[in-house]
Amino acid sequence: MTSAESTTDTESATTEPRRIVQRGLWFEEFELGAVYEHRPGRTVTEADNVLFTTQTMNTQALHLDAAYSEGTQFGVRLVNSMFTLSTLVGLSVAQLTQGTIVANLGFSEISFPKPMFHGDTLYAETKIVDKRESKSRPGEGIVTLEHTGRNQNGDVVAIAVRKTLVQKKPS
């Protein structure tokens, strides 16, 4: 080993590694029409459903009462659709908005074409359907996201369109 090699080894051992912080996208990085697939999915348990349902004071028997639910067209309890919506949006955060979102401006469309059941896995994807610079807030832009949730069989279980206020990339 030469002295140059040992110096390089020593220097690299004492040099701090480059740090990369996970973040969402800056306004400029959102690409119209792009579809982001958010992985991993999230398997929903009975405990998830019962906890969310009781914490939000939703006393709907379809979510809590197994005996009642046996008599419905589904034959079993359904996962609370608000849990499905929250999880759908949550699955997108790390990839799209972590640390770059200013505000969630609202939802214009929400639908649940098929129900979720205990043991189903929710997979999320997001399409960028619109973006524009904010007229009143310099350094920020409005991005419209269409979130789609599918179960493990590929069935669409939720669709939600929302507008977000996102930071522009710092100069």
GROMACS .gro file of N, CA, C and O in nm, residues 51-161:
model
  444
   51LEU      N    1  -6.039   0.122   1.549
   51LEU     CA    2  -5.977   0.237   1.617
   51LEU      C    3  -6.014   0.368   1.548
   51LEU      O    4  -6.059   0.463   1.613
   52PHE      N    5  -5.996   0.374   1.417
   52PHE     CA    6  -6.028   0.497   1.344
   52PHE      C    7  -6.176   0.533   1.359
   52PHE      O    8  -6.212   0.648   1.383
   53THR      N    9  -6.262   0.434   1.344
   53THR     CA   10  -6.406   0.456   1.351
   53THR      C   11  -6.448   0.508   1.489
   53THR      O   12  -6.526   0.603   1.499
   54THR      N   13  -6.394   0.450   1.595
   54THR     CA   14  -6.432   0.494   1.729
   54THR      C   15  -6.367   0.628   1.765
   54THR      O   16  -6.429   0.711   1.830
   55GLN      N   17  -6.244   0.651   1.720
   55GLN     CA   18  -6.179   0.779   1.748
   55GLN      C   19  -6.252   0.895   1.681
   55GLN      O   20  -6.252   1.006   1.732
   56THR      N   21  -6.313   0.870   1.567
   56THR     CA   22  -6.382   0.977   1.495
   56THR      C   23  -6.531   0.982   1.527
   56THR      O   24  -6.606   1.055   1.461
   57MET      N   25  -6.573   0.904   1.626
   57MET     CA   26  -6.711   0.904   1.675
   57MET      C   27  -6.812   0.861   1.568
   57MET      O   28  -6.928   0.900   1.571
   58ASN      N   29  -6.768   0.779   1.475
   58ASN     CA   30  -6.856   0.729   1.369
   58ASN      C   31  -6.917   0.599   1.420
   58ASN      O   32  -6.852   0.495   1.421
   59THR      N   33  -7.040   0.604   1.459
   59THR     CA   34  -7.105   0.487   1.519
   59THR      C   35  -7.176   0.399   1.417
   59THR      O   36  -7.256   0.312   1.455
   60GLN      N   37  -7.145   0.417   1.290
   60GLN     CA   38  -7.210   0.338   1.184
   60GLN      C   39  -7.188   0.189   1.209
   60GLN      O   40  -7.075   0.142   1.216
   61ALA      N   41  -7.298   0.115   1.218
   61ALA     CA   42  -7.292  -0.029   1.244
   61ALA      C   43  -7.217  -0.105   1.135
   61ALA      O   44  -7.156  -0.209   1.162
   62LEU      N   45  -7.216  -0.055   1.013
   62LEU     CA   46  -7.143  -0.121   0.904
   62LEU      C   47  -6.993  -0.134   0.932
   62LEU      O   48  -6.926  -0.217   0.874
   63HIS      N   49  -6.942  -0.049   1.022
   63HIS     CA   50  -6.800  -0.052   1.055
   63HIS      C   51  -6.770  -0.124   1.187
   63HIS      O   52  -6.659  -0.172   1.207
   64LEU      N   53  -6.870  -0.130   1.275
   64LEU     CA   54  -6.845  -0.176   1.412
   64LEU      C   55  -6.917  -0.303   1.453
   64LEU      O   56  -6.872  -0.373   1.543
   65ASP      N   57  -7.028  -0.334   1.393
   65ASP     CA   58  -7.116  -0.440   1.441
   65ASP      C   59  -7.115  -0.558   1.345
   65ASP      O   60  -7.180  -0.557   1.240
   66ALA      N   61  -7.040  -0.662   1.381
   66ALA     CA   62  -7.025  -0.780   1.294
   66ALA      C   63  -7.159  -0.849   1.271
   66ALA      O   64  -7.188  -0.891   1.158
   67ALA      N   65  -7.240  -0.864   1.376
   67ALA     CA   66  -7.369  -0.933   1.362
   67ALA      C   67  -7.461  -0.856   1.267
   67ALA      O   68  -7.525  -0.915   1.179
   68TYR      N   69  -7.468  -0.725   1.283
   68TYR     CA   70  -7.549  -0.642   1.195
   68TYR      C   71  -7.499  -0.655   1.050
   68TYR      O   72  -7.578  -0.672   0.957
   69SER      N   73  -7.368  -0.645   1.034
   69SER     CA   74  -7.309  -0.646   0.899
   69SER      C   75  -7.332  -0.777   0.826
   69SER      O   76  -7.337  -0.780   0.703
   70GLU      N   77  -7.347  -0.887   0.900
   70GLU     CA   78  -7.375  -1.017   0.836
   70GLU      C   79  -7.506  -1.012   0.758
   70GLU      O   80  -7.521  -1.082   0.658
   71GLY      N   81  -7.599  -0.927   0.801
   71GLY     CA   82  -7.729  -0.916   0.735
   71GLY      C   83  -7.732  -0.817   0.620
   71GLY      O   84  -7.837  -0.797   0.559
   72THR      N   85  -7.620  -0.757   0.587
   72THR     CA   86  -7.616  -0.660   0.477
   72THR      C   87  -7.574  -0.730   0.348
   72THR      O   88  -7.535  -0.847   0.349
   73GLN      N   89  -7.579  -0.658   0.238
   73GLN     CA   90  -7.538  -0.714   0.108
   73GLN      C   91  -7.391  -0.754   0.106
   73GLN      O   92  -7.351  -0.837   0.026
   74PHE      N   93  -7.311  -0.699   0.197
   74PHE     CA   94  -7.168  -0.730   0.200
   74PHE      C   95  -7.137  -0.851   0.288
   74PHE      O   96  -7.038  -0.920   0.267
   75GLY      N   97  -7.221  -0.872   0.390
   75GLY     CA   98  -7.204  -0.988   0.477
   75GLY      C   99  -7.095  -0.974   0.583
   75GLY      O  100  -7.082  -1.060   0.670
   76VAL      N  101  -7.017  -0.868   0.576
   76VAL     CA  102  -6.910  -0.841   0.674
   76VAL      C  103  -6.899  -0.690   0.693
   76VAL      O  104  -6.954  -0.613   0.614
   77ARG      N  105  -6.824  -0.652   0.797
   77ARG     CA  106  -6.803  -0.509   0.819
   77ARG      C  107  -6.719  -0.448   0.707
   77ARG      O  108  -6.632  -0.513   0.649
   78LEU      N  109  -6.745  -0.321   0.678
   78LEU     CA  110  -6.670  -0.245   0.578
   78LEU      C  111  -6.566  -0.158   0.647
   78LEU      O  112  -6.588  -0.110   0.758
   79VAL      N  113  -6.457  -0.133   0.578
   79VAL     CA  114  -6.360  -0.036   0.629
   79VAL      C  115  -6.421   0.102   0.611
   79VAL      O  116  -6.481   0.134   0.508
   80ASN      N  117  -6.407   0.183   0.712
   80ASN     CA  118  -6.457   0.320   0.712
   80ASN      C  119  -6.397   0.394   0.592
   80ASN      O  120  -6.276   0.399   0.575
   81SER      N  121  -6.481   0.453   0.509
   81SER     CA  122  -6.432   0.519   0.388
   81SER      C  123  -6.344   0.639   0.419
   81SER      O  124  -6.255   0.673   0.340
   82MET      N  125  -6.363   0.701   0.534
   82MET     CA  126  -6.276   0.813   0.572
   82MET      C  127  -6.135   0.763   0.606
   82MET      O  128  -6.036   0.833   0.583
   83PHE      N  129  -6.126   0.641   0.658
   83PHE     CA  130  -5.994   0.579   0.680
   83PHE      C  131  -5.928   0.554   0.544
   83PHE      O  132  -5.809   0.581   0.525
   84THR      N  133  -6.007   0.502   0.450
   84THR     CA  134  -5.955   0.477   0.316
   84THR      C  135  -5.903   0.606   0.254
   84THR      O  136  -5.792   0.611   0.200
   85LEU      N  137  -5.980   0.715   0.263
   85LEU     CA  138  -5.940   0.844   0.208
   85LEU      C  139  -5.813   0.896   0.276
   85LEU      O  140  -5.718   0.938   0.208
   86SER      N  141  -5.810   0.891   0.407
   86SER     CA  142  -5.693   0.941   0.481
   86SER      C  143  -5.568   0.862   0.446
   86SER      O  144  -5.459   0.919   0.429
   87THR      N  145  -5.581   0.732   0.434
   87THR     CA  146  -5.467   0.647   0.402
   87THR      C  147  -5.423   0.669   0.257
   87THR      O  148  -5.303   0.675   0.228
   88LEU      N  149  -5.518   0.685   0.167
   88LEU     CA  150  -5.487   0.713   0.027
   88LEU      C  151  -5.401   0.838   0.015
   88LEU      O  152  -5.296   0.837  -0.050
   89VAL      N  153  -5.442   0.946   0.078
   89VAL     CA  154  -5.365   1.070   0.074
   89VAL      C  155  -5.232   1.050   0.148
   89VAL      O  156  -5.126   1.091   0.100
   90GLY      N  157  -5.237   0.985   0.262
   90GLY     CA  158  -5.115   0.963   0.341
   90GLY      C  159  -5.008   0.886   0.266
   90GLY      O  160  -4.888   0.915   0.280
   91LEU      N  161  -5.048   0.790   0.185
   91LEU     CA  162  -4.951   0.712   0.109
   91LEU      C  163  -4.872   0.797   0.009
   91LEU      O  164  -4.763   0.760  -0.033
   92SER      N  165  -4.925   0.913  -0.027
   92SER     CA  166  -4.859   1.000  -0.125
   92SER      C  167  -4.762   1.100  -0.062
   92SER      O  168  -4.680   1.159  -0.133
   93VAL      N  169  -4.770   1.121   0.067
   93VAL     CA  170  -4.697   1.230   0.131
   93VAL      C  171  -4.546   1.222   0.112
   93VAL      O  172  -4.483   1.319   0.068
   94ALA      N  173  -4.484   1.110   0.143
   94ALA     CA  174  -4.338   1.102   0.137
   94ALA      C  175  -4.284   1.133  -0.003
   94ALA      O  176  -4.181   1.199  -0.018
   95GLN      N  177  -4.356   1.090  -0.104
   95GLN     CA  178  -4.309   1.106  -0.241
   95GLN      C  179  -4.342   1.243  -0.301
   95GLN      O  180  -4.268   1.294  -0.385
   96LEU      N  181  -4.452   1.306  -0.257
   96LEU     CA  182  -4.498   1.428  -0.323
   96LEU      C  183  -4.493   1.555  -0.240
   96LEU      O  184  -4.461   1.661  -0.294
   97THR      N  185  -4.527   1.549  -0.112
   97THR     CA  186  -4.548   1.676  -0.040
   97THR      C  187  -4.474   1.690   0.092
   97THR      O  188  -4.487   1.793   0.158
   98GLN      N  189  -4.396   1.591   0.133
   98GLN     CA  190  -4.326   1.598   0.261
   98GLN      C  191  -4.234   1.720   0.265
   98GLN      O  192  -4.138   1.730   0.190
   99GLY      N  193  -4.265   1.816   0.351
   99GLY     CA  194  -4.181   1.933   0.370
   99GLY      C  195  -4.191   2.040   0.262
   99GLY      O  196  -4.127   2.144   0.273
  100THR      N  197  -4.270   2.017   0.157
  100THR     CA  198  -4.283   2.117   0.051
  100THR      C  199  -4.425   2.174   0.041
  100THR      O  200  -4.445   2.277  -0.021
  101ILE      N  201  -4.521   2.109   0.103
  101ILE     CA  202  -4.659   2.158   0.098
  101ILE      C  203  -4.673   2.274   0.197
  101ILE      O  204  -4.613   2.276   0.304
  102VAL      N  205  -4.751   2.373   0.156
  102VAL     CA  206  -4.785   2.484   0.244
  102VAL      C  207  -4.922   2.457   0.307
  102VAL      O  208  -4.941   2.475   0.426
  103ALA      N  209  -5.016   2.412   0.224
  103ALA     CA  210  -5.152   2.388   0.273
  103ALA      C  211  -5.226   2.294   0.179
  103ALA      O  212  -5.201   2.292   0.059
  104ASN      N  213  -5.316   2.220   0.237
  104ASN     CA  214  -5.413   2.142   0.161
  104ASN      C  215  -5.531   2.235   0.139
  104ASN      O  216  -5.594   2.279   0.234
  105LEU      N  217  -5.562   2.269   0.015
  105LEU     CA  218  -5.665   2.369  -0.014
  105LEU      C  219  -5.805   2.311  -0.023
  105LEU      O  220  -5.902   2.385  -0.009
  106GLY      N  221  -5.816   2.182  -0.048
  106GLY     CA  222  -5.949   2.122  -0.049
  106GLY      C  223  -5.963   2.012  -0.152
  106GLY      O  224  -5.877   1.990  -0.236
  107PHE      N  225  -6.074   1.942  -0.139
  107PHE     CA  226  -6.108   1.831  -0.227
  107PHE      C  227  -6.227   1.874  -0.314
  107PHE      O  228  -6.324   1.928  -0.262
  108SER      N  229  -6.218   1.846  -0.443
  108SER     CA  230  -6.330   1.880  -0.530
  108SER      C  231  -6.412   1.757  -0.565
  108SER      O  232  -6.529   1.769  -0.600
  109GLU      N  233  -6.353   1.641  -0.560
  109GLU     CA  234  -6.423   1.517  -0.593
  109GLU      C  235  -6.371   1.405  -0.503
  109GLU      O  236  -6.250   1.391  -0.486
  110ILE      N  237  -6.463   1.328  -0.450
  110ILE     CA  238  -6.426   1.209  -0.373
  110ILE      C  239  -6.529   1.102  -0.406
  110ILE      O  240  -6.650   1.129  -0.403
  111SER      N  241  -6.482   0.983  -0.441
  111SER     CA  242  -6.576   0.873  -0.465
  111SER      C  243  -6.514   0.742  -0.417
  111SER      O  244  -6.392   0.729  -0.410
  112PHE      N  245  -6.602   0.649  -0.384
  112PHE     CA  246  -6.562   0.516  -0.337
  112PHE      C  247  -6.636   0.412  -0.420
  112PHE      O  248  -6.740   0.361  -0.378
  113PRO      N  249  -6.584   0.379  -0.539
  113PRO     CA  250  -6.654   0.286  -0.628
  113PRO      C  251  -6.675   0.146  -0.572
  113PRO      O  252  -6.772   0.080  -0.607
  114LYS      N  253  -6.584   0.100  -0.488
  114LYS     CA  254  -6.597  -0.033  -0.425
  114LYS      C  255  -6.550  -0.021  -0.281
  114LYS      O  256  -6.465   0.061  -0.248
  115PRO      N  257  -6.604  -0.106  -0.193
  115PRO     CA  258  -6.565  -0.099  -0.052
  115PRO      C  259  -6.431  -0.168  -0.025
  115PRO      O  260  -6.385  -0.250  -0.104
  116MET      N  261  -6.372  -0.131   0.087
  116MET     CA  262  -6.253  -0.200   0.140
  116MET      C  263  -6.300  -0.288   0.256
  116MET      O  264  -6.391  -0.251   0.330
  117PHE      N  265  -6.234  -0.403   0.271
  117PHE     CA  266  -6.265  -0.497   0.378
  117PHE      C  267  -6.141  -0.521   0.462
  117PHE      O  268  -6.028  -0.497   0.415
  118HIS      N  269  -6.161  -0.569   0.583
  118HIS     CA  270  -6.047  -0.604   0.668
  118HIS      C  271  -5.958  -0.702   0.592
  118HIS      O  272  -6.007  -0.797   0.531
  119GLY      N  273  -5.828  -0.677   0.592
  119GLY     CA  274  -5.734  -0.763   0.521
  119GLY      C  275  -5.701  -0.718   0.380
  119GLY      O  276  -5.607  -0.768   0.319
  120ASP      N  277  -5.777  -0.622   0.326
  120ASP     CA  278  -5.746  -0.568   0.194
  120ASP      C  279  -5.620  -0.481   0.203
  120ASP      O  280  -5.595  -0.418   0.305
  121THR      N  281  -5.547  -0.476   0.093
  121THR     CA  282  -5.430  -0.388   0.084
  121THR      C  283  -5.462  -0.273  -0.010
  121THR      O  284  -5.509  -0.296  -0.122
  122LEU      N  285  -5.436  -0.151   0.037
  122LEU     CA  286  -5.460  -0.032  -0.043
  122LEU      C  287  -5.330   0.011  -0.110
  122LEU      O  288  -5.228   0.029  -0.043
  123TYR      N  289  -5.335   0.026  -0.241
  123TYR     CA  290  -5.223   0.078  -0.319
  123TYR      C  291  -5.266   0.213  -0.376
  123TYR      O  292  -5.380   0.227  -0.424
  124ALA      N  293  -5.177   0.311  -0.372
  124ALA     CA  294  -5.211   0.446  -0.415
  124ALA      C  295  -5.127   0.490  -0.533
  124ALA      O  296  -5.011   0.451  -0.547
  125GLU      N  297  -5.189   0.571  -0.616
  125GLU     CA  298  -5.116   0.639  -0.723
  125GLU      C  299  -5.175   0.779  -0.736
  125GLU      O  300  -5.292   0.802  -0.701
  126THR      N  301  -5.093   0.870  -0.784
  126THR     CA  302  -5.137   1.008  -0.798
  126THR      C  303  -5.101   1.061  -0.935
  126THR      O  304  -4.985   1.049  -0.978
  127LYS      N  305  -5.199   1.119  -1.003
  127LYS     CA  306  -5.175   1.184  -1.132
  127LYS      C  307  -5.178   1.335  -1.110
  127LYS      O  308  -5.265   1.387  -1.040
  128ILE      N  309  -5.082   1.404  -1.173
  128ILE     CA  310  -5.078   1.549  -1.165
  128ILE      C  311  -5.166   1.603  -1.277
  128ILE      O  312  -5.135   1.587  -1.394
  129VAL      N  313  -5.281   1.664  -1.240
  129VAL     CA  314  -5.377   1.705  -1.341
  129VAL      C  315  -5.373   1.854  -1.373
  129VAL      O  316  -5.423   1.897  -1.478
  130ASP      N  317  -5.314   1.935  -1.286
  130ASP     CA  318  -5.304   2.078  -1.314
  130ASP      C  319  -5.202   2.140  -1.220
  130ASP      O  320  -5.179   2.088  -1.110
  131LYS      N  321  -5.143   2.250  -1.265
  131LYS     CA  322  -5.057   2.329  -1.177
  131LYS      C  323  -5.048   2.470  -1.232
  131LYS      O  324  -5.057   2.490  -1.353
  132ARG      N  325  -5.039   2.564  -1.140
  132ARG     CA  326  -5.024   2.704  -1.179
  132ARG      C  327  -4.956   2.779  -1.065
  132ARG      O  328  -4.966   2.740  -0.948
  133GLU      N  329  -4.887   2.885  -1.100
  133GLU     CA  330  -4.826   2.969  -0.998
  133GLU      C  331  -4.936   3.040  -0.922
  133GLU      O  332  -5.040   3.077  -0.979
  134SER      N  333  -4.915   3.063  -0.793
  134SER     CA  334  -5.011   3.137  -0.713
  134SER      C  335  -5.009   3.283  -0.755
  134SER      O  336  -4.902   3.341  -0.775
  135LYS      N  337  -5.127   3.342  -0.766
  135LYS     CA  338  -5.137   3.484  -0.802
  135LYS      C  339  -5.114   3.574  -0.682
  135LYS      O  340  -5.072   3.688  -0.695
  136SER      N  341  -5.143   3.522  -0.564
  136SER     CA  342  -5.136   3.606  -0.443
  136SER      C  343  -5.019   3.571  -0.351
  136SER      O  344  -4.991   3.646  -0.258
  137ARG      N  345  -4.951   3.459  -0.377
  137ARG     CA  346  -4.843   3.416  -0.287
  137ARG      C  347  -4.717   3.387  -0.368
  137ARG      O  348  -4.699   3.275  -0.414
  138PRO      N  349  -4.630   3.486  -0.382
  138PRO     CA  350  -4.506   3.462  -0.454
  138PRO      C  351  -4.425   3.349  -0.389
  138PRO      O  352  -4.428   3.334  -0.268
  139GLY      N  353  -4.360   3.271  -0.472
  139GLY     CA  354  -4.281   3.161  -0.419
  139GLY      C  355  -4.360   3.034  -0.395
  139GLY      O  356  -4.307   2.937  -0.341
  140GLU      N  357  -4.486   3.035  -0.437
  140GLU     CA  358  -4.572   2.918  -0.417
  140GLU      C  359  -4.658   2.893  -0.541
  140GLU      O  360  -4.678   2.982  -0.622
  141GLY      N  361  -4.705   2.770  -0.554
  141GLY     CA  362  -4.791   2.735  -0.666
  141GLY      C  363  -4.900   2.640  -0.622
  141GLY      O  364  -4.890   2.577  -0.516
  142ILE      N  365  -5.003   2.629  -0.703
  142ILE     CA  366  -5.116   2.540  -0.674
  142ILE      C  367  -5.107   2.419  -0.767
  142ILE      O  368  -5.098   2.434  -0.888
  143VAL      N  369  -5.109   2.301  -0.706
  143VAL     CA  370  -5.101   2.176  -0.781
  143VAL      C  371  -5.228   2.096  -0.753
  143VAL      O  372  -5.267   2.080  -0.637
  144THR      N  373  -5.291   2.048  -0.859
  144THR     CA  374  -5.411   1.964  -0.845
  144THR      C  375  -5.369   1.819  -0.865
  144THR      O  376  -5.309   1.784  -0.966
  145LEU      N  377  -5.401   1.738  -0.767
  145LEU     CA  378  -5.362   1.597  -0.763
  145LEU      C  379  -5.487   1.510  -0.772
  145LEU      O  380  -5.588   1.538  -0.706
  146GLU      N  381  -5.480   1.404  -0.851
  146GLU     CA  382  -5.588   1.305  -0.854
  146GLU      C  383  -5.532   1.176  -0.797
  146GLU      O  384  -5.450   1.110  -0.859
  147HIS      N  385  -5.577   1.144  -0.675
  147HIS     CA  386  -5.532   1.023  -0.606
  147HIS      C  387  -5.628   0.909  -0.641
  147HIS      O  388  -5.750   0.926  -0.636
  148THR      N  389  -5.573   0.794  -0.674
  148THR     CA  390  -5.653   0.675  -0.699
  148THR      C  391  -5.604   0.563  -0.609
  148THR      O  392  -5.484   0.536  -0.603
  149GLY      N  393  -5.697   0.500  -0.539
  149GLY     CA  394  -5.665   0.386  -0.454
  149GLY      C  395  -5.720   0.259  -0.515
  149GLY      O  396  -5.835   0.256  -0.560
  150ARG      N  397  -5.637   0.156  -0.516
  150ARG     CA  398  -5.679   0.025  -0.566
  150ARG      C  399  -5.651  -0.079  -0.459
  150ARG      O  400  -5.555  -0.067  -0.385
  151ASN      N  401  -5.735  -0.182  -0.457
  151ASN     CA  402  -5.708  -0.292  -0.364
  151ASN      C  403  -5.609  -0.389  -0.429
  151ASN      O  404  -5.561  -0.367  -0.541
  152GLN      N  405  -5.579  -0.496  -0.360
  152GLN     CA  406  -5.480  -0.594  -0.405
  152GLN      C  407  -5.520  -0.662  -0.536
  152GLN      O  408  -5.436  -0.719  -0.605
  153ASN      N  409  -5.647  -0.654  -0.574
  153ASN     CA  410  -5.694  -0.713  -0.699
  153ASN      C  411  -5.695  -0.612  -0.814
  153ASN      O  412  -5.734  -0.646  -0.926
  154GLY      N  413  -5.655  -0.489  -0.785
  154GLY     CA  414  -5.655  -0.384  -0.888
  154GLY      C  415  -5.786  -0.309  -0.900
  154GLY      O  416  -5.798  -0.220  -0.985
  155ASP      N  417  -5.884  -0.343  -0.815
  155ASP     CA  418  -6.013  -0.273  -0.819
  155ASP      C  419  -5.998  -0.133  -0.760
  155ASP      O  420  -5.939  -0.117  -0.653
  156VAL      N  421  -6.056  -0.033  -0.827
  156VAL     CA  422  -6.052   0.104  -0.775
  156VAL      C  423  -6.149   0.112  -0.657
  156VAL      O  424  -6.267   0.080  -0.670
  157VAL      N  425  -6.096   0.153  -0.542
  157VAL     CA  426  -6.177   0.164  -0.421
  157VAL      C  427  -6.195   0.309  -0.377
  157VAL      O  428  -6.281   0.338  -0.293
  158ALA      N  429  -6.114   0.400  -0.432
  158ALA     CA  430  -6.127   0.541  -0.395
  158ALA      C  431  -6.060   0.629  -0.500
  158ALA      O  432  -5.956   0.592  -0.556
  159ILE      N  433  -6.124   0.744  -0.525
  159ILE     CA  434  -6.066   0.847  -0.611
  159ILE      C  435  -6.089   0.979  -0.539
  159ILE      O  436  -6.199   1.005  -0.490
  160ALA      N  437  -5.985   1.061  -0.532
  160ALA     CA  438  -5.996   1.191  -0.467
  160ALA      C  439  -5.914   1.293  -0.545
  160ALA      O  440  -5.797   1.270  -0.574
  161VAL      N  441  -5.977   1.405  -0.579
  161VAL     CA  442  -5.908   1.515  -0.645
  161VAL      C  443  -5.891   1.625  -0.542
  161VAL      O  444  -5.988   1.666  -0.477
   0.00000   0.00000   0.00000
